[in-house]
Coordinates of C-alpha atoms and ligand atoms in Angstrom, one line a residue:
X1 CA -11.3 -15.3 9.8
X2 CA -7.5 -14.3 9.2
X3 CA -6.8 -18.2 8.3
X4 CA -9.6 -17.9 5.3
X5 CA -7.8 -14.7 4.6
X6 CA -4.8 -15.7 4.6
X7 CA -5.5 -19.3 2.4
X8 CA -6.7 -18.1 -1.0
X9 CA -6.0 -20.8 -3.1
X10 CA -9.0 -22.7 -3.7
X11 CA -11.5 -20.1 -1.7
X12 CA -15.1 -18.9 -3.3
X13 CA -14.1 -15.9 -4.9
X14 CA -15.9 -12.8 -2.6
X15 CA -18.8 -11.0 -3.8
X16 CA -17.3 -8.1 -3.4
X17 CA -13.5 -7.3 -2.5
X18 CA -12.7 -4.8 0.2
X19 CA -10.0 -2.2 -1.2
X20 CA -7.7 0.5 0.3
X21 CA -6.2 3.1 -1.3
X22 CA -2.3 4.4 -0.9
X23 CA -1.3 8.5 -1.9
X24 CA 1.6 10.6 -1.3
X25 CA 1.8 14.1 0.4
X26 CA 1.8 16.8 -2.7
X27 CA 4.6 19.1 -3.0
X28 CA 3.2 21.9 -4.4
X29 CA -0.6 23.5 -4.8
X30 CA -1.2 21.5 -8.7
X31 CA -0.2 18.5 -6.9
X32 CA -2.5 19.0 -4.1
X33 CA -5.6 19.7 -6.8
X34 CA -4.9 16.7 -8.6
X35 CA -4.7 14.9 -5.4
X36 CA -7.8 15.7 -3.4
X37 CA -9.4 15.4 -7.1
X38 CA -8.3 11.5 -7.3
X39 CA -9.1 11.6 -3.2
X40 CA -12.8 13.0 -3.9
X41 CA -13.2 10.0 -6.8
X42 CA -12.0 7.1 -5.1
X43 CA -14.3 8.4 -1.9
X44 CA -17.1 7.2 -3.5
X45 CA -16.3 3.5 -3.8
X46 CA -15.9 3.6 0.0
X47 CA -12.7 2.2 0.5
X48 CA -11.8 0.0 4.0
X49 CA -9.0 3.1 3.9
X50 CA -7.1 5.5 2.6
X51 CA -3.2 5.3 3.4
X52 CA -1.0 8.2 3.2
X53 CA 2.5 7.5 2.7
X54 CA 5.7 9.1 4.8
X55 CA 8.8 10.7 2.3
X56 CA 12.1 9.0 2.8
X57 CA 14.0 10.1 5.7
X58 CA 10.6 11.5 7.0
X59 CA 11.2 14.8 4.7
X60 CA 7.5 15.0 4.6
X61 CA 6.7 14.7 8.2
X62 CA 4.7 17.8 7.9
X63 CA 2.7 17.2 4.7
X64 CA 1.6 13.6 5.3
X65 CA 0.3 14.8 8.3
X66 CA -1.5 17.4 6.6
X67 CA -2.8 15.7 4.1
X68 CA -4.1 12.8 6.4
X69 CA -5.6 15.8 8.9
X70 CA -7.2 17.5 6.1
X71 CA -8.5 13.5 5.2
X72 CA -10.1 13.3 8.6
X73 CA -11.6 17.0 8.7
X74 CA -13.3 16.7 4.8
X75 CA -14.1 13.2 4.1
X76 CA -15.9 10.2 5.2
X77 CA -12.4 8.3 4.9
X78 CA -10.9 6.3 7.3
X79 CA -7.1 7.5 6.8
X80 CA -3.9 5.4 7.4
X81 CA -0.7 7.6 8.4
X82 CA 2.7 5.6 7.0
X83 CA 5.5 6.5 9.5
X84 CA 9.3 5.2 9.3
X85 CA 12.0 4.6 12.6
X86 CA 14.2 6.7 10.2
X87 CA 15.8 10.0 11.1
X88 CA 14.3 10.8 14.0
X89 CA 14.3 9.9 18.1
X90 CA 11.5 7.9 19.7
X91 CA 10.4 10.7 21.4
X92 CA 10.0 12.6 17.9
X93 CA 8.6 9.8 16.8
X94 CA 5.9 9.7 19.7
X95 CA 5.2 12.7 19.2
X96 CA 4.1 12.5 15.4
X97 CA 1.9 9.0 17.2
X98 CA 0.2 11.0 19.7
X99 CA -0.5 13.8 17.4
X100 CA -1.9 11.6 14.8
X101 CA -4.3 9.9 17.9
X102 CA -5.5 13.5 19.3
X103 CA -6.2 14.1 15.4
X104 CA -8.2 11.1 15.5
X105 CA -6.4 8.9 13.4
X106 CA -6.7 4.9 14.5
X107 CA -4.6 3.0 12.0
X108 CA -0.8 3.5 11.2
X109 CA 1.2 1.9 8.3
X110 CA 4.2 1.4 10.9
X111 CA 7.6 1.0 8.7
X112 CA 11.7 1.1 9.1
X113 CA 12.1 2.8 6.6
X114 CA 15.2 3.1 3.6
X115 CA 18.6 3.7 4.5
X116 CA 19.2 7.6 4.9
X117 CA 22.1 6.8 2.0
X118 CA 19.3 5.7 0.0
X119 CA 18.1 2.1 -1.5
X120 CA 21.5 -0.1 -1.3
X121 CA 23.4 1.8 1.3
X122 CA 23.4 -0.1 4.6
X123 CA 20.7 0.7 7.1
X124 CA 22.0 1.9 10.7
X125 CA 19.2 3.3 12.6
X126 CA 19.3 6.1 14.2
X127 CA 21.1 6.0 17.8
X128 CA 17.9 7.3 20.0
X129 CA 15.5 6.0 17.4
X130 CA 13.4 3.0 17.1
X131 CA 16.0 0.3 16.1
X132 CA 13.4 -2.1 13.9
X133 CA 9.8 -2.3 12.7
X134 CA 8.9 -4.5 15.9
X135 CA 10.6 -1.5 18.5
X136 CA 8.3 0.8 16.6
X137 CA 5.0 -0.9 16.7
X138 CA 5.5 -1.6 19.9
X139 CA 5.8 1.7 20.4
X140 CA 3.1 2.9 18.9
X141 CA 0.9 0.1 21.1
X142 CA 2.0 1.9 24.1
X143 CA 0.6 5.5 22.7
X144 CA -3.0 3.9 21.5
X145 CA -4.7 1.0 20.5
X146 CA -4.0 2.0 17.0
X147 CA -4.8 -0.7 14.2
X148 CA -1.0 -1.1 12.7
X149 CA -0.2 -2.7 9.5
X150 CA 3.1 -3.4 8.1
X151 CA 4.8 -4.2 4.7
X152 CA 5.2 -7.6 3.7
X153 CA 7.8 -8.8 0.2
X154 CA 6.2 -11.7 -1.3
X155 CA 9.8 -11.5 -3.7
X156 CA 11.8 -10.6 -0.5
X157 CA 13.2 -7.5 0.4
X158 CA 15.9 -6.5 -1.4
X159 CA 18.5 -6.4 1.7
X160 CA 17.1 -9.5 2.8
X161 CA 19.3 -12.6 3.4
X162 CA 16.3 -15.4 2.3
X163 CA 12.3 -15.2 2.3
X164 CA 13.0 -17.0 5.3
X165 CA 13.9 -14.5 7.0
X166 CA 11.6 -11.8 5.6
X167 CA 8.8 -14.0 7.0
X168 CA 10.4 -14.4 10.3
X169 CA 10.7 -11.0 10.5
X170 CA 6.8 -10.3 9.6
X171 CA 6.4 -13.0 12.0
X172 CA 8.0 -10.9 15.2
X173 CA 5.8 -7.5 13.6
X174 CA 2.7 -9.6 14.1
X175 CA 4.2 -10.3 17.5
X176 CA 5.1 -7.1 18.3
X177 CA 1.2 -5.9 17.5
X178 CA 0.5 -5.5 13.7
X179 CA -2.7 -5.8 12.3
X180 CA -2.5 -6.9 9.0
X181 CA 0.1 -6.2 6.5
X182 CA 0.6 -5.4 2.6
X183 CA 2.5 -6.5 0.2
X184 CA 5.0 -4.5 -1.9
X185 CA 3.6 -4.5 -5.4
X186 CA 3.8 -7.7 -7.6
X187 CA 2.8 -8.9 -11.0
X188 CA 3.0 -12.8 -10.9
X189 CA 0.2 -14.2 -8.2
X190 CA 1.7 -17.6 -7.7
X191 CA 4.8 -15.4 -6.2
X192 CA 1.7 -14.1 -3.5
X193 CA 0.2 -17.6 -3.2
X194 CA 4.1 -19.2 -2.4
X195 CA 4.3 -16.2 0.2
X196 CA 1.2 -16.7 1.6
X197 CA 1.7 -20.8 2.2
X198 CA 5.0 -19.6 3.8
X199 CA 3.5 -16.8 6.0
X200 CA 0.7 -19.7 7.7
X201 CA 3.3 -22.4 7.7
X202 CA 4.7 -19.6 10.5
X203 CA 2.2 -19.5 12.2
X204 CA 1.0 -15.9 11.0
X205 CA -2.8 -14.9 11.3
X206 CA -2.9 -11.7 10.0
X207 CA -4.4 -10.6 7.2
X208 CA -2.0 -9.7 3.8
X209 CA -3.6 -8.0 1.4
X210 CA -1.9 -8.2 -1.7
X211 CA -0.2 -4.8 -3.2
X212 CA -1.5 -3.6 -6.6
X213 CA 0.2 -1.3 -8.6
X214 CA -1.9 -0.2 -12.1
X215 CA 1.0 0.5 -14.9
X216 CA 0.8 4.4 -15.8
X217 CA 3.7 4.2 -17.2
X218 CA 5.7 0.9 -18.1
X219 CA 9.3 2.7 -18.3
X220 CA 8.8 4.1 -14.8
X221 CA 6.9 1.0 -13.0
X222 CA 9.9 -1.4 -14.4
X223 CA 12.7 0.6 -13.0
X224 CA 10.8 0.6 -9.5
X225 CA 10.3 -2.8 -10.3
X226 CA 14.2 -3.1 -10.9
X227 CA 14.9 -1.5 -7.4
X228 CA 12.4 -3.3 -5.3
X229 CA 12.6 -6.6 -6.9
X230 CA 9.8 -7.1 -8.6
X231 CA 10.1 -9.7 -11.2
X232 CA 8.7 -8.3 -14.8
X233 CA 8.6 -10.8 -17.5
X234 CA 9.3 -10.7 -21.4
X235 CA 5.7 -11.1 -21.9
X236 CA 4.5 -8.2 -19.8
X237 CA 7.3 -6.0 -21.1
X238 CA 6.2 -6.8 -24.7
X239 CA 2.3 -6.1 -23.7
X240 CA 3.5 -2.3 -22.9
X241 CA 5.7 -2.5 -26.0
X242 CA 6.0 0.3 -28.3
X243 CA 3.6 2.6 -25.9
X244 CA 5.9 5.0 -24.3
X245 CA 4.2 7.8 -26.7
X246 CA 0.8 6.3 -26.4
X247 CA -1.0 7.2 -23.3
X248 CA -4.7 6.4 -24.6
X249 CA -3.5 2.6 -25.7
X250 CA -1.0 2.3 -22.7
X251 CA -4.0 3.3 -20.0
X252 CA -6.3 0.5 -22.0
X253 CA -3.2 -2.0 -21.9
X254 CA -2.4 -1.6 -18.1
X255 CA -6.2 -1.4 -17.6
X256 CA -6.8 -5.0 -18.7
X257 CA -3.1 -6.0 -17.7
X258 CA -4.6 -5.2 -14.0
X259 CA -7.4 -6.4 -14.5
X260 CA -6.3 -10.2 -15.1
X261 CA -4.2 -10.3 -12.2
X262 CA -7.0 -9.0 -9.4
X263 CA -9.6 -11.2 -11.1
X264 CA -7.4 -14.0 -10.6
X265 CA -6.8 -12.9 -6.8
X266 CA -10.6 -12.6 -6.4
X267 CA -10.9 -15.8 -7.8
X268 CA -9.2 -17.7 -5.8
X269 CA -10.7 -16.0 -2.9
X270 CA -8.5 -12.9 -2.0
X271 CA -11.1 -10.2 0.0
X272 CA -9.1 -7.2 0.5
X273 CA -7.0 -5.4 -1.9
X274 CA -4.2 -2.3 -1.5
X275 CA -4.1 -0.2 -5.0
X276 CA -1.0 2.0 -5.0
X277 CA -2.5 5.3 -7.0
X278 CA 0.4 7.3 -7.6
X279 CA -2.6 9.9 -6.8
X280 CA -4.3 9.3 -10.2
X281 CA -7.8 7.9 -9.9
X282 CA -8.7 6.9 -13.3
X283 CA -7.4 3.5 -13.4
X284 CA -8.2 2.2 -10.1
X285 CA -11.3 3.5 -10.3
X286 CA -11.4 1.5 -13.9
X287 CA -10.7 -1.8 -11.7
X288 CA -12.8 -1.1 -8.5
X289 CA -15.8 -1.1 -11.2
X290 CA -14.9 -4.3 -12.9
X291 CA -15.0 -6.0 -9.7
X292 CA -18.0 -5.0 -8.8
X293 CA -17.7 -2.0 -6.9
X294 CA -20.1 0.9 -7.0
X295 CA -20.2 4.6 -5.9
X296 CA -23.2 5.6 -3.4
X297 CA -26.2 6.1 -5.3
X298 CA -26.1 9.9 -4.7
X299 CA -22.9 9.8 -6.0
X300 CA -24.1 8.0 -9.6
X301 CA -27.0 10.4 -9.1
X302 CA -24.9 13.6 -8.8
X303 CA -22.3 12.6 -11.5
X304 CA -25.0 12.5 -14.5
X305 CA -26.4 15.3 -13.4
X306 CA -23.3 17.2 -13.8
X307 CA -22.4 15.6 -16.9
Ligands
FAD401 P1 11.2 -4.3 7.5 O1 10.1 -5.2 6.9 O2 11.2 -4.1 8.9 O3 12.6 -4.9 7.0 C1 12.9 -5.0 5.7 C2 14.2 -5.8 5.5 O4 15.2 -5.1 6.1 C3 14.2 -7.1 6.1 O5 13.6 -8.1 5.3 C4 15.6 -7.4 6.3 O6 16.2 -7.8 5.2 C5 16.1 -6.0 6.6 N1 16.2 -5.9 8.1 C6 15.4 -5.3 8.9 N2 15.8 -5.4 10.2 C7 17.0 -6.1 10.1 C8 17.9 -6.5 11.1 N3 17.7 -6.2 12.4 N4 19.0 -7.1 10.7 C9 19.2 -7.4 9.4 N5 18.3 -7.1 8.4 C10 17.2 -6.4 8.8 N6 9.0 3.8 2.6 C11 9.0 5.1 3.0 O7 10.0 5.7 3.2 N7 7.7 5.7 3.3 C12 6.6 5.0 3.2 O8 5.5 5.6 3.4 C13 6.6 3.6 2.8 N8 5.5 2.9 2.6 C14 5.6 1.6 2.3 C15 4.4 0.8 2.3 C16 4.4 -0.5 1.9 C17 3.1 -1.3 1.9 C18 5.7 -1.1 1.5 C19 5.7 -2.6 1.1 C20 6.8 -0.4 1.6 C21 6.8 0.9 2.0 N9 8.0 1.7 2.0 C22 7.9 3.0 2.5 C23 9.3 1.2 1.7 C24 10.0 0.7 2.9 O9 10.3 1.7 3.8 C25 11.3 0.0 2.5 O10 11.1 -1.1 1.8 C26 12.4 -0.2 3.6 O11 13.6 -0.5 3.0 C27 12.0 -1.3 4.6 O12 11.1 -0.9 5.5 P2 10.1 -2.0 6.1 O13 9.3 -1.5 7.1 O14 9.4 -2.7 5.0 O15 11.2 -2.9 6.7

């Protein structure tokens, strides 16, 4: 199974992909409404699951586990808590584990985590903390048989020496008891494909579903792009060109723009997808339905009998 994952060049393309969904904790009540309103329209599509991520530093300890507690109380969804080594002690970070298990929750999105200094500051791990990604999954292991995936950098992580060692390192997570992992978000697949040959020439098994990020807004997605790494070319910068006052065109742009590069995953045989949301529905849900997905017909049934 994960081998035929894993392979996608040259695969039957799926009938029809599984997809996950990724949203952050809101920080006030509007972004709360606007939240569980994306939340209540991706429910439909029935993702595999929902992840939830954790703030920097853990400053949203409290909300992501709100929001993933409210997730398992009011939905059908299968939520995925994100939680970093950063900040805290094991046993605070055991805590947050075992709290997430008694709430239910069965799948964590185990992470280190960014420097407390921030992106490009050096990373020193806190003294009575987890000391790497593979300490805290194997962690986590020891609280419940959780399903754990991890992050994987098909353009290498920025403080990393080499791809080499990024897949070394995803190689001792998988060790250590991940799942599956995702991929930060990418725009050219052959940068995917390359990481993928590299992951099962290392003997990794696990499944890597490949990170999509929709473009809401092209200034914003290439300066994240800048800071993770993300290579954006001419030609994609000169699709979004001349839209930074032009929502309506810009949404059709990034809708197509999105759509090219997951029908070319699908293609070539990718079954499971991650779509970063940034909370906003619209899109994704744009994409999901030009792959083939479909809400429950109750769903379909209900909608155009409210419209
Ligand atoms: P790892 O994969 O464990 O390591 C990343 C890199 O750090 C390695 O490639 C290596 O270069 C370096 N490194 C690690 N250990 C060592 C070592 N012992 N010696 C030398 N170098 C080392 N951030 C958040 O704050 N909250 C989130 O919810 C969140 N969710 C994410 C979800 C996904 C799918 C992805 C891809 C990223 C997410 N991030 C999140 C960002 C992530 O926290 C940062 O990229 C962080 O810098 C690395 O965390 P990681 O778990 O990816 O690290």
């Amino acid at each position: 199974m994960a081998l035929n994952f894993l392979r996608g060049a040259g695969r039957a393309p799926v009938a029809t992909p599984r997809v996950s969904f990724e949203f952050f904790p809101p920080k006030n009540a509007e972004m709360e409404a606007s939240l569980w309103s994306a939340i209540r329209r991706l429910e439909a599509l029935n993702p595999a699951f929902v992840s939830v991520t954790y703030g920097a530093g853990g400053t949203t300890r409290e909300r992501t586990h709100n929001t993933v507690k409210r997730i398992v109380e009011e939905t059908t969804l299968k939520p995925a808590a994100h939680l970093t080594c950063v900040g805290a002690t094991r046993e605070e970070v055991d805590e947050v584990v075992q709290g997430y298990w008694d709430a239910g929750v069965r799948h964590i999105v185990a992470l280190r985590g960014d420097p407390a200094g921030g992106l490009g500051s050096a990373y020193v791990p806190h003294p009575g903390g987890y000391q790497s990604t593979p300490d805290l999954i194997a962690g986590i292991r020891k609280i419940g048989d959780f399903e754990v995936s991890v992050s994987a950098y098909p353009e290498k992580h920025p403080e990393s020496a080499s791809l080499e060692a990024d897949v070394d390192l995803l190689k001792r997570k998988v060790d250590a008891g991940a799942t599956r992992a995702i991929t930060q978000f990418f725009f050219y697949n052959d940068l995917y494909w390359r990481f993928l040959d590299r992951a099962l020439a290392a003997g990794i098994n696990v499944p890597i579903a490949p990170g999509i990020v929709p473009v809401q807004n092209f200034k914003q997605t290439a300066s994240f792009a800048a800071k993770t790494g993300a290579y954006i070319s001419a030609e994609l910068s000169r699709r979004f060109e001349g839209l930074d006052n032009d929502p309506e065109t810009r949404r059709l742009v990034a809708a197509a723009v999105c759509a090219e590069q997951v029908n070319e995953l699908i293609s070539r045989g990718v079954s499971d997808l991650h779509f970063y949301t940034m909370n906003k529905a619209d899109l994704v849900y744009a994409i999901c339905h030009l792959i083939g997905m479909r809400p429950a017909p109750e769903e379909s049934a209900a909608r155009v009998a409210a419209e």
